[in-house]
Amino acid sequence: MATLFDLTGQVALVTGAAGAIGVGICLELARAGAHVVMADVDEKGLEAARAKVAAATGGSMVSVVPMDVTDESSVADAFAHACRVFGGVDVVVPNAGIAYVSSLLAGGLTLDEIPYWRDGTLEKYTPSGDYVVVKFS
């Protein structure tokens, strides 16, 4: 199947790359010819995601870096990693986020009982996490 876009030689940094949507994005970017830097806070999940993308597209096109989108130094380190490994960043996909299922509320929980809501994590990721990533791109 022909790809919609030719990204040969381009470098793409994808946040939230360890999740299912992130893996799908990374697969399609690599299939279009991009070198892909997969970034996520979930280091174990990130390595498993890298293995999936590398198996489908070739390991030399993929690199991983732990990154917390809410931490400016972590984001700066991830961009520096991309520059060291592939020479820069051409495409940024701010995919990181936290998903929670509405059935938690249907099950009788209040918003204050949902950990992401209670500890402020949700607010840190959306939209400030995207801002930090775009700021460094």
PDB file of C-alpha atoms in Angstrom:
ATOM      1  CA  MET A   1       0.000   0.000   0.000  1.00  0.00           C
ATOM      2  CA  ALA A   2       1.333   3.438  -0.902  1.00  0.00           C
ATOM      3  CA  THR A   3       1.838   5.923   1.884  1.00  0.00           C
ATOM      4  CA  LEU A   4      -0.070   9.183   1.868  1.00  0.00           C
ATOM      5  CA  PHE A   5       2.997  11.219   2.799  1.00  0.00           C
ATOM      6  CA  ASP A   6       6.674  10.830   2.026  1.00  0.00           C
ATOM      7  CA  LEU A   7       8.621  11.682   5.167  1.00  0.00           C
ATOM      8  CA  THR A   8      11.893  10.126   4.051  1.00  0.00           C
ATOM      9  CA  GLY A   9      14.752  11.565   6.054  1.00  0.00           C
ATOM     10  CA  GLN A  10      12.490  13.619   8.343  1.00  0.00           C
ATOM     11  CA  VAL A  11      12.736  13.211  12.118  1.00  0.00           C
ATOM     12  CA  ALA A  12       9.517  12.953  14.110  1.00  0.00           C
ATOM     13  CA  LEU A  13       9.276  13.181  17.903  1.00  0.00           C
ATOM     14  CA  VAL A  14       6.087  11.631  19.291  1.00  0.00           C
ATOM     15  CA  THR A  15       4.990  12.124  22.907  1.00  0.00           C
ATOM     16  CA  GLY A  16       2.781   9.542  24.561  1.00  0.00           C
ATOM     17  CA  ALA A  17       4.432   6.978  22.305  1.00  0.00           C
ATOM     18  CA  ALA A  18       3.982   4.018  24.664  1.00  0.00           C
ATOM     19  CA  GLY A  19       0.187   4.019  24.361  1.00  0.00           C
ATOM     20  CA  ALA A  20      -1.832   2.359  21.632  1.00  0.00           C
ATOM     21  CA  ILE A  21      -2.468   5.574  19.708  1.00  0.00           C
ATOM     22  CA  GLY A  22       1.183   6.586  20.088  1.00  0.00           C
ATOM     23  CA  VAL A  23       2.387   3.253  18.709  1.00  0.00           C
ATOM     24  CA  GLY A  24       0.037   3.601  15.739  1.00  0.00           C
ATOM     25  CA  ILE A  25       1.292   7.109  15.028  1.00  0.00           C
ATOM     26  CA  CYS A  26       4.921   5.965  15.249  1.00  0.00           C
ATOM     27  CA  LEU A  27       4.266   3.009  12.937  1.00  0.00           C
ATOM     28  CA  GLU A  28       2.727   5.211  10.269  1.00  0.00           C
ATOM     29  CA  LEU A  29       5.458   7.846  10.527  1.00  0.00           C
ATOM     30  CA  ALA A  30       8.158   5.181  10.161  1.00  0.00           C
ATOM     31  CA  ARG A  31       6.316   3.546   7.259  1.00  0.00           C
ATOM     32  CA  ALA A  32       6.283   6.962   5.570  1.00  0.00           C
ATOM     33  CA  GLY A  33      10.076   7.043   5.883  1.00  0.00           C
ATOM     34  CA  ALA A  34      10.571   9.155   8.999  1.00  0.00           C
ATOM     35  CA  HIS A  35      13.087   8.481  11.726  1.00  0.00           C
ATOM     36  CA  VAL A  36      10.983   8.330  14.886  1.00  0.00           C
ATOM     37  CA  VAL A  37      11.874   9.408  18.409  1.00  0.00           C
ATOM     38  CA  MET A  38       9.381   7.766  20.750  1.00  0.00           C
ATOM     39  CA  ALA A  39       8.942   9.658  24.039  1.00  0.00           C
ATOM     40  CA  ASP A  40       6.886   8.726  27.099  1.00  0.00           C
ATOM     41  CA  VAL A  41       7.039   8.686  30.905  1.00  0.00           C
ATOM     42  CA  ASP A  42       6.294   4.946  30.903  1.00  0.00           C
ATOM     43  CA  GLU A  43       9.781   3.529  30.316  1.00  0.00           C
ATOM     44  CA  LYS A  44       8.723  -0.149  30.336  1.00  0.00           C
ATOM     45  CA  GLY A  45       5.847   0.551  27.990  1.00  0.00           C
ATOM     46  CA  LEU A  46       8.132   2.664  25.830  1.00  0.00           C
ATOM     47  CA  GLU A  47      10.567  -0.202  25.293  1.00  0.00           C
ATOM     48  CA  ALA A  48       7.722  -2.571  24.384  1.00  0.00           C
ATOM     49  CA  ALA A  49       6.358   0.037  21.972  1.00  0.00           C
ATOM     50  CA  ARG A  50       9.805   0.511  20.410  1.00  0.00           C
ATOM     51  CA  ALA A  51      10.057  -3.236  19.836  1.00  0.00           C
ATOM     52  CA  LYS A  52       6.712  -3.233  17.983  1.00  0.00           C
ATOM     53  CA  VAL A  53       7.659  -0.329  15.745  1.00  0.00           C
ATOM     54  CA  ALA A  54      11.173  -1.641  15.121  1.00  0.00           C
ATOM     55  CA  ALA A  55       9.878  -5.110  14.214  1.00  0.00           C
ATOM     56  CA  ALA A  56       7.514  -3.621  11.658  1.00  0.00           C
ATOM     57  CA  THR A  57       9.800  -0.979  10.178  1.00  0.00           C
ATOM     58  CA  GLY A  58      13.437  -1.625  11.045  1.00  0.00           C
ATOM     59  CA  GLY A  59      15.255  -0.745  14.249  1.00  0.00           C
ATOM     60  CA  SER A  60      17.567   1.909  12.828  1.00  0.00           C
ATOM     61  CA  MET A  61      14.641   4.260  12.212  1.00  0.00           C
ATOM     62  CA  VAL A  62      13.482   4.257  15.844  1.00  0.00           C
ATOM     63  CA  SER A  63      14.890   5.668  19.067  1.00  0.00           C
ATOM     64  CA  VAL A  64      13.290   6.000  22.491  1.00  0.00           C
ATOM     65  CA  VAL A  65      13.704   8.560  25.232  1.00  0.00           C
ATOM     66  CA  PRO A  66      11.922   8.881  28.578  1.00  0.00           C
ATOM     67  CA  MET A  67      10.128  12.214  28.771  1.00  0.00           C
ATOM     68  CA  ASP A  68       7.634  13.873  31.102  1.00  0.00           C
ATOM     69  CA  VAL A  69       5.815  16.531  29.087  1.00  0.00           C
ATOM     70  CA  THR A  70       5.146  18.546  32.237  1.00  0.00           C
ATOM     71  CA  ASP A  71       8.852  18.867  33.081  1.00  0.00           C
ATOM     72  CA  GLU A  72      10.767  21.406  30.969  1.00  0.00           C
ATOM     73  CA  SER A  73      14.167  19.841  31.623  1.00  0.00           C
ATOM     74  CA  SER A  74      12.849  16.418  30.628  1.00  0.00           C
ATOM     75  CA  VAL A  75      11.444  17.856  27.392  1.00  0.00           C
ATOM     76  CA  ALA A  76      14.705  19.691  26.658  1.00  0.00           C
ATOM     77  CA  ASP A  77      16.644  16.457  27.256  1.00  0.00           C
ATOM     78  CA  ALA A  78      14.356  14.587  24.841  1.00  0.00           C
ATOM     79  CA  PHE A  79      14.881  17.152  22.093  1.00  0.00           C
ATOM     80  CA  ALA A  80      18.643  17.043  22.736  1.00  0.00           C
ATOM     81  CA  HIS A  81      18.489  13.241  22.415  1.00  0.00           C
ATOM     82  CA  ALA A  82      16.709  13.548  19.061  1.00  0.00           C
ATOM     83  CA  CYS A  83      19.373  15.972  17.865  1.00  0.00           C
ATOM     84  CA  ARG A  84      22.206  13.649  18.939  1.00  0.00           C
ATOM     85  CA  VAL A  85      20.661  10.535  17.398  1.00  0.00           C
ATOM     86  CA  PHE A  86      19.094  11.879  14.194  1.00  0.00           C
ATOM     87  CA  GLY A  87      20.405  15.436  13.803  1.00  0.00           C
ATOM     88  CA  GLY A  88      17.294  17.421  14.712  1.00  0.00           C
ATOM     89  CA  VAL A  89      13.507  17.346  14.789  1.00  0.00           C
ATOM     90  CA  ASP A  90      11.273  18.148  11.807  1.00  0.00           C
ATOM     91  CA  VAL A  91       7.882  16.908  13.040  1.00  0.00           C
ATOM     92  CA  VAL A  92       6.425  17.037  16.560  1.00  0.00           C
ATOM     93  CA  VAL A  93       3.338  15.045  17.511  1.00  0.00           C
ATOM     94  CA  PRO A  94       2.090  16.135  20.970  1.00  0.00           C
ATOM     95  CA  ASN A  95       0.121  12.964  21.685  1.00  0.00           C
ATOM     96  CA  ALA A  96       0.734  12.617  25.457  1.00  0.00           C
ATOM     97  CA  GLY A  97      -2.280  12.743  27.672  1.00  0.00           C
ATOM     98  CA  ILE A  98      -4.278  10.936  30.274  1.00  0.00           C
ATOM     99  CA  ALA A  99      -7.425   9.070  29.414  1.00  0.00           C
ATOM    100  CA  TYR A 100      -9.989   8.137  31.981  1.00  0.00           C
ATOM    101  CA  VAL A 101     -13.162   6.222  31.389  1.00  0.00           C
ATOM    102  CA  SER A 102     -16.538   7.743  32.122  1.00  0.00           C
ATOM    103  CA  SER A 103     -17.712   4.462  33.581  1.00  0.00           C
ATOM    104  CA  LEU A 104     -15.690   5.363  36.681  1.00  0.00           C
ATOM    105  CA  LEU A 105     -18.223   8.098  37.345  1.00  0.00           C
ATOM    106  CA  ALA A 106     -21.108   5.818  36.415  1.00  0.00           C
ATOM    107  CA  GLY A 107     -19.793   3.351  39.003  1.00  0.00           C
ATOM    108  CA  GLY A 108     -20.442   5.852  41.776  1.00  0.00           C
ATOM    109  CA  LEU A 109     -17.044   7.568  42.024  1.00  0.00           C
ATOM    110  CA  THR A 110     -16.885  11.314  42.333  1.00  0.00           C
ATOM    111  CA  LEU A 111     -14.272  13.371  40.484  1.00  0.00           C
ATOM    112  CA  ASP A 112     -12.366  13.850  43.744  1.00  0.00           C
ATOM    113  CA  GLU A 113     -11.968  10.075  44.038  1.00  0.00           C
ATOM    114  CA  ILE A 114     -10.266   9.721  40.644  1.00  0.00           C
ATOM    115  CA  PRO A 115      -6.501   9.874  41.257  1.00  0.00           C
ATOM    116  CA  TYR A 116      -5.637  11.872  38.107  1.00  0.00           C
ATOM    117  CA  TRP A 117      -8.195  14.499  39.060  1.00  0.00           C
ATOM    118  CA  ARG A 118      -7.448  14.593  42.785  1.00  0.00           C
ATOM    119  CA  ASP A 119      -3.664  15.015  42.538  1.00  0.00           C
ATOM    120  CA  GLY A 120      -3.759  17.569  39.710  1.00  0.00           C
ATOM    121  CA  THR A 121      -2.022  15.295  37.190  1.00  0.00           C
ATOM    122  CA  LEU A 122      -4.785  15.730  34.632  1.00  0.00           C
ATOM    123  CA  GLU A 123      -4.469  19.493  34.764  1.00  0.00           C
ATOM    124  CA  LYS A 124      -0.682  19.278  34.314  1.00  0.00           C
ATOM    125  CA  TYR A 125      -1.035  17.234  31.124  1.00  0.00           C
ATOM    126  CA  THR A 126      -3.774  19.155  29.416  1.00  0.00           C
ATOM    127  CA  PRO A 127      -2.964  21.640  27.969  1.00  0.00           C
ATOM    128  CA  SER A 128       0.249  22.635  29.776  1.00  0.00           C
ATOM    129  CA  GLY A 129       2.126  19.465  28.765  1.00  0.00           C
ATOM    130  CA  ASP A 130       1.521  20.185  25.093  1.00  0.00           C
ATOM    131  CA  TYR A 131       2.664  23.768  25.624  1.00  0.00           C
ATOM    132  CA  VAL A 132       5.977  22.649  27.112  1.00  0.00           C
ATOM    133  CA  VAL A 133       6.612  20.292  24.169  1.00  0.00           C
ATOM    134  CA  VAL A 134       5.731  22.883  21.538  1.00  0.00           C
ATOM    135  CA  LYS A 135       7.841  25.484  23.333  1.00  0.00           C
ATOM    136  CA  PHE A 136      10.948  23.343  22.857  1.00  0.00           C
ATOM    137  CA  SER A 137      10.187  22.437  19.273  1.00  0.00           C
TER     138      SER A 137
END
